[in-house]
PDB file of C-alpha atoms and ligand atoms in Angstrom:
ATOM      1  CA  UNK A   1       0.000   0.000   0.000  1.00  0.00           C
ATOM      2  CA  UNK A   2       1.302   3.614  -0.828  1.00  0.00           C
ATOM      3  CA  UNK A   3       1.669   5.971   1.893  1.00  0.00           C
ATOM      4  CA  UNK A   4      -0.076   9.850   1.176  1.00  0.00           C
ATOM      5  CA  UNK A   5       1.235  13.313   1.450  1.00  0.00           C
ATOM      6  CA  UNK A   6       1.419  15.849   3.609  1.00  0.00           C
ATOM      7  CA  UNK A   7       2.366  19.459   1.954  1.00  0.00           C
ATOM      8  CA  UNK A   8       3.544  22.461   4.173  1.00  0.00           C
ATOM      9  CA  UNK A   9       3.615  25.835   2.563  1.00  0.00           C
ATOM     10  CA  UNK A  10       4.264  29.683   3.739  1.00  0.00           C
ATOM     11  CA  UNK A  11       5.830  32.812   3.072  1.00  0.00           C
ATOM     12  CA  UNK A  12       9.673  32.830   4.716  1.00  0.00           C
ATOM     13  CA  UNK A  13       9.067  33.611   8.340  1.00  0.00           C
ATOM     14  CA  UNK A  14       5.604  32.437   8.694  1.00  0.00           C
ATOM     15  CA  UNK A  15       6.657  29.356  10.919  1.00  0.00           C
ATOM     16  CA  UNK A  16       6.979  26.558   8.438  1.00  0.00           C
ATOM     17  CA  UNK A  17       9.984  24.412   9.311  1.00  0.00           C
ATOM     18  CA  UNK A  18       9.364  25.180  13.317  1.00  0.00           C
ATOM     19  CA  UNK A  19       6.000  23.403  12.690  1.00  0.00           C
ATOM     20  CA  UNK A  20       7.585  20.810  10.621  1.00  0.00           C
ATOM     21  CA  UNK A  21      10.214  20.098  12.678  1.00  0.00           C
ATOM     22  CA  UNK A  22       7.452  19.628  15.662  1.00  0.00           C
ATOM     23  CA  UNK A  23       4.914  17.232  13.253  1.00  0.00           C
ATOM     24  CA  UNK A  24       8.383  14.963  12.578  1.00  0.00           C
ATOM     25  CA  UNK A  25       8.189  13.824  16.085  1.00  0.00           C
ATOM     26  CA  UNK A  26       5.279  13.239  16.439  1.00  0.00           C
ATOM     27  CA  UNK A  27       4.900  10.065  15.321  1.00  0.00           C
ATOM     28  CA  UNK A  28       2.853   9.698  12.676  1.00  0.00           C
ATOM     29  CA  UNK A  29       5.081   7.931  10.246  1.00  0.00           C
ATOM     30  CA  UNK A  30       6.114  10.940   8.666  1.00  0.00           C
ATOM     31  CA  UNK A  31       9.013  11.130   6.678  1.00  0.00           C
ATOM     32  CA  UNK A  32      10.794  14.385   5.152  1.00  0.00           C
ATOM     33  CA  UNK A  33      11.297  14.475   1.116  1.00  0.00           C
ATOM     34  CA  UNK A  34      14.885  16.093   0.707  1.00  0.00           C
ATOM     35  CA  UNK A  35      14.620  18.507  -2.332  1.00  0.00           C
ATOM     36  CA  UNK A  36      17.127  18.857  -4.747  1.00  0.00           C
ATOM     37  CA  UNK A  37      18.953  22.811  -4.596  1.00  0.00           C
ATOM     38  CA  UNK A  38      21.610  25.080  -6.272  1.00  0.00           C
ATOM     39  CA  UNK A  39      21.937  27.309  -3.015  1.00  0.00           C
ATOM     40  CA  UNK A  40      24.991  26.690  -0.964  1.00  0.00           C
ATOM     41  CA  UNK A  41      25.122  24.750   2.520  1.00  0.00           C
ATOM     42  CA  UNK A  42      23.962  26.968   5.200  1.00  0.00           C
ATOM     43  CA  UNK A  43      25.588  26.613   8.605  1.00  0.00           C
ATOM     44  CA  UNK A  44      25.486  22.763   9.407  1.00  0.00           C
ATOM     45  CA  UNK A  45      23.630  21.472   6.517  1.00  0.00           C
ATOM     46  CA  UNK A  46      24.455  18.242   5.250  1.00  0.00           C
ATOM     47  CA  UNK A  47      24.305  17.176   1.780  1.00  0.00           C
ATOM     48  CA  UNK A  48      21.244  14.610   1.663  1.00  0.00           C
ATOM     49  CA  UNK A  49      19.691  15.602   4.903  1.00  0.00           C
ATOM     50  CA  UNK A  50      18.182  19.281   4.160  1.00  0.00           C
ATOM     51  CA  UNK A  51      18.753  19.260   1.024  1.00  0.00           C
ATOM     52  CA  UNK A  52      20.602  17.389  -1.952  1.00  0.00           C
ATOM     53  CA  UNK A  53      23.091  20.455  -3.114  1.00  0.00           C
ATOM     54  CA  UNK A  54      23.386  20.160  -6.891  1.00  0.00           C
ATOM     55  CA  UNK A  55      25.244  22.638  -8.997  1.00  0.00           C
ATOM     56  CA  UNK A  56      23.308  24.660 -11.332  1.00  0.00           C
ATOM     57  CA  UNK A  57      24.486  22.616 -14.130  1.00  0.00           C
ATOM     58  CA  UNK A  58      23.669  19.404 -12.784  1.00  0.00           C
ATOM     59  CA  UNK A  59      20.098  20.548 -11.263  1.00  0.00           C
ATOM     60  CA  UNK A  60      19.077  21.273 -15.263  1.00  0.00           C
ATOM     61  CA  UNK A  61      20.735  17.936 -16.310  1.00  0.00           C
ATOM     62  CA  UNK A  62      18.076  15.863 -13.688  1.00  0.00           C
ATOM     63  CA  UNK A  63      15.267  18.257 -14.918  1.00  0.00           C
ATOM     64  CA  UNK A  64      15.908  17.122 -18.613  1.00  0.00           C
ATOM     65  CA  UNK A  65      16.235  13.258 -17.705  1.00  0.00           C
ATOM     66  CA  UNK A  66      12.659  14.111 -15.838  1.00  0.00           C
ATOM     67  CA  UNK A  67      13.860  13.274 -12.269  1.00  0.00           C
ATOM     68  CA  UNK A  68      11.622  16.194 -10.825  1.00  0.00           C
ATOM     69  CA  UNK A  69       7.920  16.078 -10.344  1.00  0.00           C
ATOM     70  CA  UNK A  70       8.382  20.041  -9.924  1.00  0.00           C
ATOM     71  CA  UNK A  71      10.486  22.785  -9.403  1.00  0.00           C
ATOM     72  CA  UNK A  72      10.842  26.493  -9.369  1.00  0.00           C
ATOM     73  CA  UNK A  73      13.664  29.590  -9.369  1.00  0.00           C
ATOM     74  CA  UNK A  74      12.695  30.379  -5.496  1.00  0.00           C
ATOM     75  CA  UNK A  75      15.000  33.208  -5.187  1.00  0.00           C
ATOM     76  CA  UNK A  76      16.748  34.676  -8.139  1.00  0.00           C
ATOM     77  CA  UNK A  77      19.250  31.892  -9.504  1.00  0.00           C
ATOM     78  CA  UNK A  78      18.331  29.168  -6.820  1.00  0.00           C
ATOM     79  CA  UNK A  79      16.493  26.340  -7.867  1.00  0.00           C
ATOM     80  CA  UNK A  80      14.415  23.856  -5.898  1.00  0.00           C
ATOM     81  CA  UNK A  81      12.772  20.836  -7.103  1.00  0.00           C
ATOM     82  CA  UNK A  82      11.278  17.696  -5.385  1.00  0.00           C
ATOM     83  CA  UNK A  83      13.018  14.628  -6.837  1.00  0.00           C
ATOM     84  CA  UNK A  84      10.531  11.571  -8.370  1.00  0.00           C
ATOM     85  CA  UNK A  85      12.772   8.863  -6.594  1.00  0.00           C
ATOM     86  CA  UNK A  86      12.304  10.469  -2.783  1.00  0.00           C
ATOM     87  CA  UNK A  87       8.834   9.969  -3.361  1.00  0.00           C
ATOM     88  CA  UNK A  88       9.190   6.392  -4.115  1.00  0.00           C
ATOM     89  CA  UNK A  89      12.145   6.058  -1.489  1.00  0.00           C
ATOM     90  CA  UNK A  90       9.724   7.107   1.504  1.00  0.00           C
ATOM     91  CA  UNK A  91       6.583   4.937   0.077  1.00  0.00           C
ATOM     92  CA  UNK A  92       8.948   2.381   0.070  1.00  0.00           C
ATOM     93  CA  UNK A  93       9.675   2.582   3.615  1.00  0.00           C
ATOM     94  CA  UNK A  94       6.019   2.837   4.487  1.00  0.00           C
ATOM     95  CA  UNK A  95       5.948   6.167   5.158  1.00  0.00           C
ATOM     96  CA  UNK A  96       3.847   8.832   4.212  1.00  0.00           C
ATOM     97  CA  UNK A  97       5.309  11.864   2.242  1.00  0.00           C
ATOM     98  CA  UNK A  98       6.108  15.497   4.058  1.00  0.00           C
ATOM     99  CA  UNK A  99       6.938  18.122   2.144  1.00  0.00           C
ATOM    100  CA  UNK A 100       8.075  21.488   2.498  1.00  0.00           C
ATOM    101  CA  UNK A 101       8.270  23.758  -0.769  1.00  0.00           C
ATOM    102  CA  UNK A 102       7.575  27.107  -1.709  1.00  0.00           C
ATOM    103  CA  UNK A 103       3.767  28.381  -2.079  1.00  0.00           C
ATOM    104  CA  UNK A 104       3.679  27.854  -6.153  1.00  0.00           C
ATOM    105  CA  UNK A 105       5.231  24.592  -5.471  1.00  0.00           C
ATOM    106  CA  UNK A 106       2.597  23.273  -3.015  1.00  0.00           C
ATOM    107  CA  UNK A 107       0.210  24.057  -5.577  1.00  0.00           C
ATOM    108  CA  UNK A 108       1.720  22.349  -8.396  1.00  0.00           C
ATOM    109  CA  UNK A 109       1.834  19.056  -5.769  1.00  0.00           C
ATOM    110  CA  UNK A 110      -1.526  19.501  -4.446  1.00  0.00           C
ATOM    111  CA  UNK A 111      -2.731  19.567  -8.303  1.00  0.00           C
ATOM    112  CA  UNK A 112      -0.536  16.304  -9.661  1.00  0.00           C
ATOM    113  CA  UNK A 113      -1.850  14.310  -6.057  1.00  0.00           C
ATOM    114  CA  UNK A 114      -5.038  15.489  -5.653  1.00  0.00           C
ATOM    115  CA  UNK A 115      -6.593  13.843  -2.733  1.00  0.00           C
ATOM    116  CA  UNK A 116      -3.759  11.667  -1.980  1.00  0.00           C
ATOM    117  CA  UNK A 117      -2.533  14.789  -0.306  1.00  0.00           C
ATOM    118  CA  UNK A 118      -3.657  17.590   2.024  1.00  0.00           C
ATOM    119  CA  UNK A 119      -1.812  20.755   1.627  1.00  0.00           C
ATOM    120  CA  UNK A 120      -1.350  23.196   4.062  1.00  0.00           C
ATOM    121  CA  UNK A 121      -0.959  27.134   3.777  1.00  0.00           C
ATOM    122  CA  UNK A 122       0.813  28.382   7.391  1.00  0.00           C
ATOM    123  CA  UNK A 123      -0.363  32.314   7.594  1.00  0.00           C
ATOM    124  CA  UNK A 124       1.635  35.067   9.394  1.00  0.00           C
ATOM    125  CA  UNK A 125      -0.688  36.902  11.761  1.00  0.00           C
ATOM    126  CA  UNK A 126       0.035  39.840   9.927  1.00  0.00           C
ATOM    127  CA  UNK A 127       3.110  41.339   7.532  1.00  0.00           C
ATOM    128  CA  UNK A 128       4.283  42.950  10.235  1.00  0.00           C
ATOM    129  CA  UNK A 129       4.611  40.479  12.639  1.00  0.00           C
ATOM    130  CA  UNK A 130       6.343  38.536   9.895  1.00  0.00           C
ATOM    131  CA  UNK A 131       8.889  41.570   9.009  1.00  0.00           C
ATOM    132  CA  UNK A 132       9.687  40.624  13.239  1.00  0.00           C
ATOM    133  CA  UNK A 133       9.810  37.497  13.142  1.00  0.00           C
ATOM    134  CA  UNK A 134      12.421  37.611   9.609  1.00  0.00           C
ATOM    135  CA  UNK A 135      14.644  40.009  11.644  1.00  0.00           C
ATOM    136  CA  UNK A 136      14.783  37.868  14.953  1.00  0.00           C
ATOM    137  CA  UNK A 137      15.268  34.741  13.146  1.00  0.00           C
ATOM    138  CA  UNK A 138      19.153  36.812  12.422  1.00  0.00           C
ATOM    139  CA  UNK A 139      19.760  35.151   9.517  1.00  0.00           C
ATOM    140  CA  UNK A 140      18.930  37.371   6.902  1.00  0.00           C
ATOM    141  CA  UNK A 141      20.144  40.376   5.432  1.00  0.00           C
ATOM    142  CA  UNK A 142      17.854  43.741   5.587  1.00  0.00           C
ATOM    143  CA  UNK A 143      18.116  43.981   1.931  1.00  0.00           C
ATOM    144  CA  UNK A 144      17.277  39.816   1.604  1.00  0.00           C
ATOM    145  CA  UNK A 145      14.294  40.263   4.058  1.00  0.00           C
ATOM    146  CA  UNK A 146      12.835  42.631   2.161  1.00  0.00           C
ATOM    147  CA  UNK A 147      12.694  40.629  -0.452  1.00  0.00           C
ATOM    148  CA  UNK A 148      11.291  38.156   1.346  1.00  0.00           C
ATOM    149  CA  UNK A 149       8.381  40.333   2.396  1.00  0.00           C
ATOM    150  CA  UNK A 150       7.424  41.511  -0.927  1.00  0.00           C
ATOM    151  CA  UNK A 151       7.596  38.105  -2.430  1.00  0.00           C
ATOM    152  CA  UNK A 152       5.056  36.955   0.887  1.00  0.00           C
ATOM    153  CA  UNK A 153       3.129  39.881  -0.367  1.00  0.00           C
ATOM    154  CA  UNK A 154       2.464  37.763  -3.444  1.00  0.00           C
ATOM    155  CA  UNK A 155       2.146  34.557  -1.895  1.00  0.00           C
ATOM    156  CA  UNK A 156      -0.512  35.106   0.570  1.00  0.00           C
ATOM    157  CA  UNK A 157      -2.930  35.767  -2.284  1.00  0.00           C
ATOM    158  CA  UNK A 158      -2.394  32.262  -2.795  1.00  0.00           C
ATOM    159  CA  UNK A 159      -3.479  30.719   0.078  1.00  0.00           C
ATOM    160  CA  UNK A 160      -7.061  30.017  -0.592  1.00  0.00           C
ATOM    161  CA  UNK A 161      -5.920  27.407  -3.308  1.00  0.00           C
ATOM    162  CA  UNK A 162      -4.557  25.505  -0.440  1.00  0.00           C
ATOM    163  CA  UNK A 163      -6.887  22.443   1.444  1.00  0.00           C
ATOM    164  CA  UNK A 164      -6.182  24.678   4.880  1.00  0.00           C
ATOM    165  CA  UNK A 165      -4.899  27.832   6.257  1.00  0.00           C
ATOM    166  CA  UNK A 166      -3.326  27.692   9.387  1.00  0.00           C
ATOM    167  CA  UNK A 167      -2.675  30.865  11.283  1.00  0.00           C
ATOM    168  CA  UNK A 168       0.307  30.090  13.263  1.00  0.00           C
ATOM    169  CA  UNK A 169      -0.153  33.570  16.405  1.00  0.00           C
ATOM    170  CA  UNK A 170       0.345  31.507  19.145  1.00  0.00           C
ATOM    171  CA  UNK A 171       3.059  28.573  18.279  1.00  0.00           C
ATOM    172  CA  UNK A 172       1.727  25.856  20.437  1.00  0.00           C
ATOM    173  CA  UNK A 173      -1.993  26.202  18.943  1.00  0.00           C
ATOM    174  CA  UNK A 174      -0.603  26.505  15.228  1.00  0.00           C
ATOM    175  CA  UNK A 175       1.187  23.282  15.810  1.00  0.00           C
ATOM    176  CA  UNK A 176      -1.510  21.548  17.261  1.00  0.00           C
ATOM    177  CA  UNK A 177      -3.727  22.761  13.989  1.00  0.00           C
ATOM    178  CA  UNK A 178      -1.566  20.673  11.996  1.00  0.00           C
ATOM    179  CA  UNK A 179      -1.071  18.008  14.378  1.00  0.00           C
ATOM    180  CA  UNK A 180      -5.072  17.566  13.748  1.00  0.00           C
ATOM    181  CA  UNK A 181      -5.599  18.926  10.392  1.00  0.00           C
ATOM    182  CA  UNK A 182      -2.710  15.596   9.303  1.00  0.00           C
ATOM    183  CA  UNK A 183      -3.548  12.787  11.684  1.00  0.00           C
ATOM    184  CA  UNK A 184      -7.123  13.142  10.196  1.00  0.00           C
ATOM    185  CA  UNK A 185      -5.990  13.189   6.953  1.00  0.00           C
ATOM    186  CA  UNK A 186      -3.647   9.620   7.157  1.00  0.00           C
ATOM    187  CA  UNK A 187      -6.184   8.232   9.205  1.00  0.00           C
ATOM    188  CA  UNK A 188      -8.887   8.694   6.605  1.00  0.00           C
TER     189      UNK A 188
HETATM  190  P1  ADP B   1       9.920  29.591   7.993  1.00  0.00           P
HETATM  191  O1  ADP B   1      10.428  28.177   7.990  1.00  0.00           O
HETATM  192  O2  ADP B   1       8.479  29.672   7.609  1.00  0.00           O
HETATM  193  O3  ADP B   1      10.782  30.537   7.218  1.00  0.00           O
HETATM  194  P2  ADP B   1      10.700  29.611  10.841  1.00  0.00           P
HETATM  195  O4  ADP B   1      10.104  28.344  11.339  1.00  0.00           O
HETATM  196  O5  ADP B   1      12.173  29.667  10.638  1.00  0.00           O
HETATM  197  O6  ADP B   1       9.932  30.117   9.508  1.00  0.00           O
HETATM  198  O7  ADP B   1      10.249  30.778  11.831  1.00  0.00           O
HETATM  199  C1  ADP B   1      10.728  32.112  11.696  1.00  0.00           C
HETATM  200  C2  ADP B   1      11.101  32.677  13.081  1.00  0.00           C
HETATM  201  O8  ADP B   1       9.908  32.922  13.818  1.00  0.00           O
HETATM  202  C3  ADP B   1      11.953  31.710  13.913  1.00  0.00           C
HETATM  203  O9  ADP B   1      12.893  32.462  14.624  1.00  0.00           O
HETATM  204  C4  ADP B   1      10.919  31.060  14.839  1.00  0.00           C
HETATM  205  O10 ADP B   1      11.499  30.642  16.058  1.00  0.00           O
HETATM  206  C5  ADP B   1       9.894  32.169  15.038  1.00  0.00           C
HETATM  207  N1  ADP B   1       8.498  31.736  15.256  1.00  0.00           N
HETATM  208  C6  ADP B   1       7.846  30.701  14.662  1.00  0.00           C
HETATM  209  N2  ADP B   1       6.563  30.644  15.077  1.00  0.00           N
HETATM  210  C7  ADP B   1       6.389  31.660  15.947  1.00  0.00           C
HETATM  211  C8  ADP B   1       5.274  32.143  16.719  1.00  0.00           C
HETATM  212  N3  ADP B   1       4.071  31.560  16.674  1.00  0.00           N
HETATM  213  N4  ADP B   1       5.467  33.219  17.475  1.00  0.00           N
HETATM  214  C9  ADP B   1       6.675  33.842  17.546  1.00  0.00           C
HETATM  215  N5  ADP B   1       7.771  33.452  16.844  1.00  0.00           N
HETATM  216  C10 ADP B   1       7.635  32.378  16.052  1.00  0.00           C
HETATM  217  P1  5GP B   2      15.553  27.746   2.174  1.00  0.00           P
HETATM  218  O1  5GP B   2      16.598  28.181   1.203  1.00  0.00           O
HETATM  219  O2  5GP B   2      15.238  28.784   3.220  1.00  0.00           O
HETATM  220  O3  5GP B   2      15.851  26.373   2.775  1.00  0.00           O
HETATM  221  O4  5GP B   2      14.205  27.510   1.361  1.00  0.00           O
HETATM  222  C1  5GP B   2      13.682  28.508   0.548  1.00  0.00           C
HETATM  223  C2  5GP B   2      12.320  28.125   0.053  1.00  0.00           C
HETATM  224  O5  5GP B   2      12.410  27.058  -0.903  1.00  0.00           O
HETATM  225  C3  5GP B   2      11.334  27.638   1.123  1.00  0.00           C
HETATM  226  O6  5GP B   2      10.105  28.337   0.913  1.00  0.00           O
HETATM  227  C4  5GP B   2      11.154  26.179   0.811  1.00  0.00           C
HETATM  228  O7  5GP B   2       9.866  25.733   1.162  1.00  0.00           O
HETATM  229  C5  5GP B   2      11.335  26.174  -0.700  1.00  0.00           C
HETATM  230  N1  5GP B   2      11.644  24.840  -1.211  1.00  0.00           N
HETATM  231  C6  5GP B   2      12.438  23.908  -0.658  1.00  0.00           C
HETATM  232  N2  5GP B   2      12.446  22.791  -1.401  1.00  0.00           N
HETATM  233  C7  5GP B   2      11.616  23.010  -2.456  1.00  0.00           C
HETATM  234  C8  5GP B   2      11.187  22.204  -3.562  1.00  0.00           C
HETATM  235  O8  5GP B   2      11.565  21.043  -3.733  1.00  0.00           O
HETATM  236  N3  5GP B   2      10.330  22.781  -4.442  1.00  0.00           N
HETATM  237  C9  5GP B   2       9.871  24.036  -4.278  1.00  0.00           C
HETATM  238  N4  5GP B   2       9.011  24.498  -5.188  1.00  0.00           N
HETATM  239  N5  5GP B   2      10.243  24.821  -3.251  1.00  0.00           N
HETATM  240  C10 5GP B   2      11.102  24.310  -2.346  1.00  0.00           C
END
């Protein structure tokens, strides 16, 4: 039997991978797809773990032998894409599928899965409390946060073409949201 999917989306600073890295241990056989990129290792990142890091060169090679379901230019010149064979990889375990991807790209999976998956839209409670939460987080630039902002600008008018919006105000309710909004998803 093939395990479903679970799709996270948000603008950058709305919460995502806190609440992903809280549904992970949680225990619902939940396992992360690792995306294929062209940006560099951040910090401690670990090639295969957050990401696979692929040159630019050989991210367009995988695209042309069709090893991506999707993928977008994120930010300018860095490319994401989910990779067919993590797909099969986590089925294969028994697992069900968790992604996180950029807004466009959680619609793009929501449409090729349909209701296999349940996508999930995780809303700032406002821009400004985003612009707050970007410059606490430390680690962007001003000039890279506000590009962040005005690309969230774009993306929350986007969020009604997700399954669920999820305003994550207070962290501990937001997670529990999801916590609900999945387990009664995989259970169905
Ligand atoms: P994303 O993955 O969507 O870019 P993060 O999970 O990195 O966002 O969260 C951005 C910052 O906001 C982090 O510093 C995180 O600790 C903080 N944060 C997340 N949720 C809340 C919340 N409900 N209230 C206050 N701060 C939060
Ligand atoms: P970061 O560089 O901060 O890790 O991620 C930047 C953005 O790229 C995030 O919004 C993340 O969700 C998105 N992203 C990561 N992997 C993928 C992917 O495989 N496809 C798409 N479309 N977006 C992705």
């Amino acid at each position: 039997m093939k395990g479903k999917l679970t799709i996270i989306s948000a603008p950058s600073g709305a919460g995502k991978s806190t609440i992903i890295k809280y549904l992970l241990k949680e225990g619902l056989n939940l396992e992360f797809s690792v995306s294929a990129t062209t940006r560099a290792p951040r910090g401690e990142e670990k090639d295969g773990k957050e990401y696979y890091f692929l040159s630019a060169k050989e991210f367009k090679n995988r695209v042309k032998k069709g090893d991506l379901i999707e993928w977008e230019e994120v930010y300018k010149d860095q490319l994401y894409g989910t990779l067919k064979s993590e797909i099969e990889r986590i089925w294969s375990h028994g697992n069900h599928v968790l992604f996180d991807v950029d807004v466009k790209g959680g619609i793009n999976l929501k449409n090729i899965f349909k209701h296999k998956a349940i996508s999930i839209f995780i809303m700032p409670p406002s821009m400004k409390e985003l612009e707050r939460r970007l410059i606490a987080r430390g680690t962007d630039t001003p000039s890279k946060i506000k590009m962040r902002i005005a690309k969230a600008e774009k993306e929350m008018k986007l969020a009604d073409q997700f399954d669920n919006i999820v305003i994550n105000n207070r962290l501990e309710q937001a997670e529990n949201e999801v916590y609900r909004l999945v387990s009664s998803f995989i259970r169905t």
